[in-house]
């Protein structure tokens, strides 16, 4: 797996992912095949492996990031045995002492968070705890055999914030027994918990997961990609309106997911987040064009250079749709480095993106 996007520019955090697939999980959810998602084995990473991975990431970036964190993802960190939790944290400590890494973060299930398990973290520079919420609907949690209640998430979030840790919440869309309204309700209940950030993942059918058998038997139909993008767009805008950052939409195109036979069905795209942002821009510019008495042709759109790809859409999809919908012969994109990134000029109309 390549270095994360965060390493590509100065001033942005570098997160070094260390995967502990399925370890510490007392239940196996029907959608889960962590080995397929991460491309890693289910063995506990050794101290030597941790050192190798961390050093590899630290050597990659040419520019100094704002912060650097070692992150334990994939399993349920606080569900591990006490000795394993301490061993992993201690393996990360030399990098913190050497000032090569600022802090540690991890993901865990809501039903592994107690005062006792959080107390294990006190001697260590842990800054961020992410909860695998998936849904705040107990009927959906039962359908996916999640093994915890929505109330566990509420309690866990309170304990984490009470200890002063940054709180991240992860949700999934397209789960069995769920729908768009249910996903929006989950987002509402998550927002009430005042997380510092959220992640939104689509439900995929992975080889070796219990959901794969249900899919092959006709008992589960995954979301179509366009429908999933539309829903995640609504969720993104919902959280943004409440000043809650969405730090990821969609799964990374890891070696596991791109390996033949691992991914079976569902709304996977390696540029999922880009597609969502492209739709947000499309909606904003379309709304402006509809309000014009007459659209100028050629239509000139001015944007910050970093926004051009979102304006165009993947494979210039947005350009083609505007030309077709508004009968435009030509659209010209101008770049202006002085413009704010979330602001556009459409002809002589200012557009502020949501």
PDB file of C-alpha atoms in Angstrom, residues 66-251:
ATOM      1  CA  UNK A  66       2.071  19.597  10.503  1.00  0.00           C
ATOM      2  CA  UNK A  67       1.724  16.528  12.718  1.00  0.00           C
ATOM      3  CA  UNK A  68       2.634  12.864  12.433  1.00  0.00           C
ATOM      4  CA  UNK A  69       0.590  10.097  14.018  1.00  0.00           C
ATOM      5  CA  UNK A  70       0.940   6.326  14.228  1.00  0.00           C
ATOM      6  CA  UNK A  71      -2.492   4.824  13.692  1.00  0.00           C
ATOM      7  CA  UNK A  72      -3.716   1.332  14.546  1.00  0.00           C
ATOM      8  CA  UNK A  73      -6.609   0.544  12.193  1.00  0.00           C
ATOM      9  CA  UNK A  74      -8.554  -2.468  11.008  1.00  0.00           C
ATOM     10  CA  UNK A  75      -9.364  -4.379  14.169  1.00  0.00           C
ATOM     11  CA  UNK A  76     -10.778  -3.288  17.497  1.00  0.00           C
ATOM     12  CA  UNK A  77      -7.847  -1.903  19.437  1.00  0.00           C
ATOM     13  CA  UNK A  78      -9.317  -1.849  22.938  1.00  0.00           C
ATOM     14  CA  UNK A  79     -10.798  -5.315  22.364  1.00  0.00           C
ATOM     15  CA  UNK A  80      -7.293  -6.788  22.343  1.00  0.00           C
ATOM     16  CA  UNK A  81      -5.884  -8.429  25.418  1.00  0.00           C
ATOM     17  CA  UNK A  82      -4.303  -5.980  27.833  1.00  0.00           C
ATOM     18  CA  UNK A  83      -0.797  -7.255  27.048  1.00  0.00           C
ATOM     19  CA  UNK A  84      -1.315  -6.759  23.318  1.00  0.00           C
ATOM     20  CA  UNK A  85      -2.629  -3.202  23.772  1.00  0.00           C
ATOM     21  CA  UNK A  86       0.394  -2.280  25.870  1.00  0.00           C
ATOM     22  CA  UNK A  87       2.794  -4.033  23.496  1.00  0.00           C
ATOM     23  CA  UNK A  88       1.542  -2.084  20.476  1.00  0.00           C
ATOM     24  CA  UNK A  89       1.596   1.237  22.308  1.00  0.00           C
ATOM     25  CA  UNK A  90       5.093   0.569  23.627  1.00  0.00           C
ATOM     26  CA  UNK A  91       6.299  -0.310  20.111  1.00  0.00           C
ATOM     27  CA  UNK A  92       5.203   3.145  18.965  1.00  0.00           C
ATOM     28  CA  UNK A  93       6.803   4.998  21.866  1.00  0.00           C
ATOM     29  CA  UNK A  94      10.432   5.151  20.588  1.00  0.00           C
ATOM     30  CA  UNK A  95       9.271   7.228  17.624  1.00  0.00           C
ATOM     31  CA  UNK A  96       7.474   9.653  19.942  1.00  0.00           C
ATOM     32  CA  UNK A  97      10.506   9.939  22.230  1.00  0.00           C
ATOM     33  CA  UNK A  98      12.665  10.662  19.168  1.00  0.00           C
ATOM     34  CA  UNK A  99      10.226  13.418  18.120  1.00  0.00           C
ATOM     35  CA  UNK A 100       9.687  11.651  14.801  1.00  0.00           C
ATOM     36  CA  UNK A 101       6.008  11.059  15.681  1.00  0.00           C
ATOM     37  CA  UNK A 102       3.720  13.362  17.646  1.00  0.00           C
ATOM     38  CA  UNK A 103       1.042  10.979  18.884  1.00  0.00           C
ATOM     39  CA  UNK A 104      -0.876   7.711  18.535  1.00  0.00           C
ATOM     40  CA  UNK A 105      -4.418   7.054  17.352  1.00  0.00           C
ATOM     41  CA  UNK A 106      -6.536   3.943  16.865  1.00  0.00           C
ATOM     42  CA  UNK A 107      -9.987   2.658  15.944  1.00  0.00           C
ATOM     43  CA  UNK A 108     -12.100   0.416  18.150  1.00  0.00           C
ATOM     44  CA  UNK A 109     -15.624  -0.860  18.656  1.00  0.00           C
ATOM     45  CA  UNK A 110     -17.972   1.149  20.897  1.00  0.00           C
ATOM     46  CA  UNK A 111     -18.491  -1.813  23.221  1.00  0.00           C
ATOM     47  CA  UNK A 112     -14.766  -2.014  24.046  1.00  0.00           C
ATOM     48  CA  UNK A 113     -14.644   1.482  25.547  1.00  0.00           C
ATOM     49  CA  UNK A 114     -14.812   1.549  29.351  1.00  0.00           C
ATOM     50  CA  UNK A 115     -13.041   3.541  32.038  1.00  0.00           C
ATOM     51  CA  UNK A 116     -10.860   0.458  32.642  1.00  0.00           C
ATOM     52  CA  UNK A 117      -9.735   0.089  29.011  1.00  0.00           C
ATOM     53  CA  UNK A 118      -9.200   3.815  28.591  1.00  0.00           C
ATOM     54  CA  UNK A 119      -7.037   3.813  31.714  1.00  0.00           C
ATOM     55  CA  UNK A 120      -4.514   1.645  29.831  1.00  0.00           C
ATOM     56  CA  UNK A 121      -3.842   4.613  27.565  1.00  0.00           C
ATOM     57  CA  UNK A 122      -2.888   7.097  30.287  1.00  0.00           C
ATOM     58  CA  UNK A 123       0.919   6.608  30.148  1.00  0.00           C
ATOM     59  CA  UNK A 124       0.955   6.962  26.360  1.00  0.00           C
ATOM     60  CA  UNK A 125       0.570   9.960  23.987  1.00  0.00           C
ATOM     61  CA  UNK A 126      -2.734   8.850  22.488  1.00  0.00           C
ATOM     62  CA  UNK A 127      -4.546  11.777  20.907  1.00  0.00           C
ATOM     63  CA  UNK A 128      -7.404  10.319  18.852  1.00  0.00           C
ATOM     64  CA  UNK A 129      -9.889   7.466  19.222  1.00  0.00           C
ATOM     65  CA  UNK A 130     -12.170   6.455  16.352  1.00  0.00           C
ATOM     66  CA  UNK A 131     -15.335   4.454  16.908  1.00  0.00           C
ATOM     67  CA  UNK A 132     -16.716   2.031  14.332  1.00  0.00           C
ATOM     68  CA  UNK A 133     -20.313   3.175  14.711  1.00  0.00           C
ATOM     69  CA  UNK A 134     -21.626   1.921  11.313  1.00  0.00           C
ATOM     70  CA  UNK A 135     -25.247   2.684  12.272  1.00  0.00           C
ATOM     71  CA  UNK A 136     -27.229   4.195  15.124  1.00  0.00           C
ATOM     72  CA  UNK A 137     -30.240   2.013  14.285  1.00  0.00           C
ATOM     73  CA  UNK A 138     -30.444  -1.123  16.456  1.00  0.00           C
ATOM     74  CA  UNK A 139     -32.432  -2.955  13.795  1.00  0.00           C
ATOM     75  CA  UNK A 140     -29.598  -2.411  11.312  1.00  0.00           C
ATOM     76  CA  UNK A 141     -26.976  -3.369  13.893  1.00  0.00           C
ATOM     77  CA  UNK A 142     -28.852  -6.637  14.469  1.00  0.00           C
ATOM     78  CA  UNK A 143     -29.143  -7.279  10.721  1.00  0.00           C
ATOM     79  CA  UNK A 144     -25.378  -7.021  10.260  1.00  0.00           C
ATOM     80  CA  UNK A 145     -24.648  -8.973  13.481  1.00  0.00           C
ATOM     81  CA  UNK A 146     -22.695  -6.059  14.838  1.00  0.00           C
ATOM     82  CA  UNK A 147     -23.022  -7.206  18.439  1.00  0.00           C
ATOM     83  CA  UNK A 148     -23.479  -3.822  20.101  1.00  0.00           C
ATOM     84  CA  UNK A 149     -26.240  -1.263  20.586  1.00  0.00           C
ATOM     85  CA  UNK A 150     -26.516   2.369  19.579  1.00  0.00           C
ATOM     86  CA  UNK A 151     -26.441   3.173  23.295  1.00  0.00           C
ATOM     87  CA  UNK A 152     -22.917   1.706  23.456  1.00  0.00           C
ATOM     88  CA  UNK A 153     -21.798   4.324  20.950  1.00  0.00           C
ATOM     89  CA  UNK A 154     -23.353   7.129  22.994  1.00  0.00           C
ATOM     90  CA  UNK A 155     -21.629   5.924  26.183  1.00  0.00           C
ATOM     91  CA  UNK A 156     -18.280   5.372  24.461  1.00  0.00           C
ATOM     92  CA  UNK A 157     -18.311   8.800  22.834  1.00  0.00           C
ATOM     93  CA  UNK A 158     -18.972  10.447  26.192  1.00  0.00           C
ATOM     94  CA  UNK A 159     -16.114   8.581  27.860  1.00  0.00           C
ATOM     95  CA  UNK A 160     -13.666   9.408  25.073  1.00  0.00           C
ATOM     96  CA  UNK A 161     -14.498  13.098  25.025  1.00  0.00           C
ATOM     97  CA  UNK A 162     -14.507  13.153  28.817  1.00  0.00           C
ATOM     98  CA  UNK A 163     -10.888  12.015  28.755  1.00  0.00           C
ATOM     99  CA  UNK A 164      -9.955  14.791  26.353  1.00  0.00           C
ATOM    100  CA  UNK A 165      -9.277  12.619  23.304  1.00  0.00           C
ATOM    101  CA  UNK A 166     -10.227  13.650  19.790  1.00  0.00           C
ATOM    102  CA  UNK A 167     -13.306  11.655  18.781  1.00  0.00           C
ATOM    103  CA  UNK A 168     -13.769  10.215  15.305  1.00  0.00           C
ATOM    104  CA  UNK A 169     -16.903   8.359  14.200  1.00  0.00           C
ATOM    105  CA  UNK A 170     -17.156   5.971  11.263  1.00  0.00           C
ATOM    106  CA  UNK A 171     -20.481   5.191   9.579  1.00  0.00           C
ATOM    107  CA  UNK A 172     -21.512   2.920   6.709  1.00  0.00           C
ATOM    108  CA  UNK A 173     -24.194   3.366   4.059  1.00  0.00           C
ATOM    109  CA  UNK A 174     -26.037   0.636   2.180  1.00  0.00           C
ATOM    110  CA  UNK A 175     -26.103  -1.816   5.081  1.00  0.00           C
ATOM    111  CA  UNK A 176     -28.762  -4.562   5.158  1.00  0.00           C
ATOM    112  CA  UNK A 177     -32.050  -3.285   6.635  1.00  0.00           C
ATOM    113  CA  UNK A 178     -30.925   0.318   6.156  1.00  0.00           C
ATOM    114  CA  UNK A 179     -32.030   3.001   3.685  1.00  0.00           C
ATOM    115  CA  UNK A 180     -31.301   6.646   2.893  1.00  0.00           C
ATOM    116  CA  UNK A 181     -33.589   7.940   5.640  1.00  0.00           C
ATOM    117  CA  UNK A 182     -31.937   5.600   8.142  1.00  0.00           C
ATOM    118  CA  UNK A 183     -28.470   6.786   7.106  1.00  0.00           C
ATOM    119  CA  UNK A 184     -29.496  10.417   7.561  1.00  0.00           C
ATOM    120  CA  UNK A 185     -30.891   9.588  11.013  1.00  0.00           C
ATOM    121  CA  UNK A 186     -27.586   7.912  11.906  1.00  0.00           C
ATOM    122  CA  UNK A 187     -25.801  11.087  10.801  1.00  0.00           C
ATOM    123  CA  UNK A 188     -28.113  13.163  12.991  1.00  0.00           C
ATOM    124  CA  UNK A 189     -27.470  11.024  16.059  1.00  0.00           C
ATOM    125  CA  UNK A 190     -23.730  11.045  15.363  1.00  0.00           C
ATOM    126  CA  UNK A 191     -23.713  14.839  15.069  1.00  0.00           C
ATOM    127  CA  UNK A 192     -25.365  15.093  18.485  1.00  0.00           C
ATOM    128  CA  UNK A 193     -22.276  13.370  19.917  1.00  0.00           C
ATOM    129  CA  UNK A 194     -20.136  16.266  18.633  1.00  0.00           C
ATOM    130  CA  UNK A 195     -17.340  14.273  17.012  1.00  0.00           C
ATOM    131  CA  UNK A 196     -14.193  16.025  15.841  1.00  0.00           C
ATOM    132  CA  UNK A 197     -14.485  14.297  12.464  1.00  0.00           C
ATOM    133  CA  UNK A 198     -16.295  11.475  10.674  1.00  0.00           C
ATOM    134  CA  UNK A 199     -15.624   8.912   7.950  1.00  0.00           C
ATOM    135  CA  UNK A 200     -18.276   7.560   5.592  1.00  0.00           C
ATOM    136  CA  UNK A 201     -17.860   4.146   3.983  1.00  0.00           C
ATOM    137  CA  UNK A 202     -20.068   2.340   1.460  1.00  0.00           C
ATOM    138  CA  UNK A 203     -21.011  -1.266   2.125  1.00  0.00           C
ATOM    139  CA  UNK A 204     -19.153  -3.559  -0.269  1.00  0.00           C
ATOM    140  CA  UNK A 205     -19.601  -7.270  -0.868  1.00  0.00           C
ATOM    141  CA  UNK A 206     -16.209  -8.864  -0.228  1.00  0.00           C
ATOM    142  CA  UNK A 207     -15.184 -12.405  -0.965  1.00  0.00           C
ATOM    143  CA  UNK A 208     -15.055 -14.461   2.219  1.00  0.00           C
ATOM    144  CA  UNK A 209     -17.540 -12.282   4.090  1.00  0.00           C
ATOM    145  CA  UNK A 210     -20.906 -13.652   5.254  1.00  0.00           C
ATOM    146  CA  UNK A 211     -22.542 -10.937   3.154  1.00  0.00           C
ATOM    147  CA  UNK A 212     -21.079 -12.506   0.022  1.00  0.00           C
ATOM    148  CA  UNK A 213     -23.147 -15.640   0.604  1.00  0.00           C
ATOM    149  CA  UNK A 214     -26.274 -13.596   1.158  1.00  0.00           C
ATOM    150  CA  UNK A 215     -25.590 -11.617  -2.027  1.00  0.00           C
ATOM    151  CA  UNK A 216     -25.079 -14.740  -4.114  1.00  0.00           C
ATOM    152  CA  UNK A 217     -28.319 -16.159  -2.732  1.00  0.00           C
ATOM    153  CA  UNK A 218     -30.260 -13.040  -3.678  1.00  0.00           C
ATOM    154  CA  UNK A 219     -30.757 -11.911  -0.088  1.00  0.00           C
ATOM    155  CA  UNK A 220     -28.830  -8.647  -0.385  1.00  0.00           C
ATOM    156  CA  UNK A 221     -28.649  -6.017  -3.094  1.00  0.00           C
ATOM    157  CA  UNK A 222     -25.818  -3.467  -2.751  1.00  0.00           C
ATOM    158  CA  UNK A 223     -26.303   0.195  -3.579  1.00  0.00           C
ATOM    159  CA  UNK A 224     -25.639   1.376  -7.114  1.00  0.00           C
ATOM    160  CA  UNK A 225     -22.616   3.677  -7.360  1.00  0.00           C
ATOM    161  CA  UNK A 226     -24.598   6.758  -8.459  1.00  0.00           C
ATOM    162  CA  UNK A 227     -27.160   6.289  -5.678  1.00  0.00           C
ATOM    163  CA  UNK A 228     -24.395   5.881  -3.113  1.00  0.00           C
ATOM    164  CA  UNK A 229     -22.593   9.014  -4.301  1.00  0.00           C
ATOM    165  CA  UNK A 230     -25.859  10.959  -4.061  1.00  0.00           C
ATOM    166  CA  UNK A 231     -26.489   9.779  -0.492  1.00  0.00           C
ATOM    167  CA  UNK A 232     -22.925  10.380   0.686  1.00  0.00           C
ATOM    168  CA  UNK A 233     -23.110  13.867  -0.846  1.00  0.00           C
ATOM    169  CA  UNK A 234     -26.149  14.598   1.345  1.00  0.00           C
ATOM    170  CA  UNK A 235     -24.333  13.224   4.387  1.00  0.00           C
ATOM    171  CA  UNK A 236     -21.216  15.252   3.653  1.00  0.00           C
ATOM    172  CA  UNK A 237     -23.225  18.464   3.358  1.00  0.00           C
ATOM    173  CA  UNK A 238     -25.154  17.609   6.525  1.00  0.00           C
ATOM    174  CA  UNK A 239     -21.969  17.252   8.563  1.00  0.00           C
ATOM    175  CA  UNK A 240     -20.314  20.263   6.923  1.00  0.00           C
ATOM    176  CA  UNK A 241     -23.277  22.460   7.819  1.00  0.00           C
ATOM    177  CA  UNK A 242     -22.652  21.449  11.434  1.00  0.00           C
ATOM    178  CA  UNK A 243     -18.907  22.171  11.189  1.00  0.00           C
ATOM    179  CA  UNK A 244     -17.979  18.481  11.471  1.00  0.00           C
ATOM    180  CA  UNK A 245     -15.181  17.565   9.020  1.00  0.00           C
ATOM    181  CA  UNK A 246     -15.635  14.497   6.830  1.00  0.00           C
ATOM    182  CA  UNK A 247     -12.064  13.240   6.477  1.00  0.00           C
ATOM    183  CA  UNK A 248     -12.789  10.293   4.187  1.00  0.00           C
ATOM    184  CA  UNK A 249     -15.536   9.103   1.861  1.00  0.00           C
ATOM    185  CA  UNK A 250     -15.131   5.626   0.373  1.00  0.00           C
ATOM    186  CA  UNK A 251     -12.512   2.955   0.875  1.00  0.00           C
TER     187      UNK A 251
END
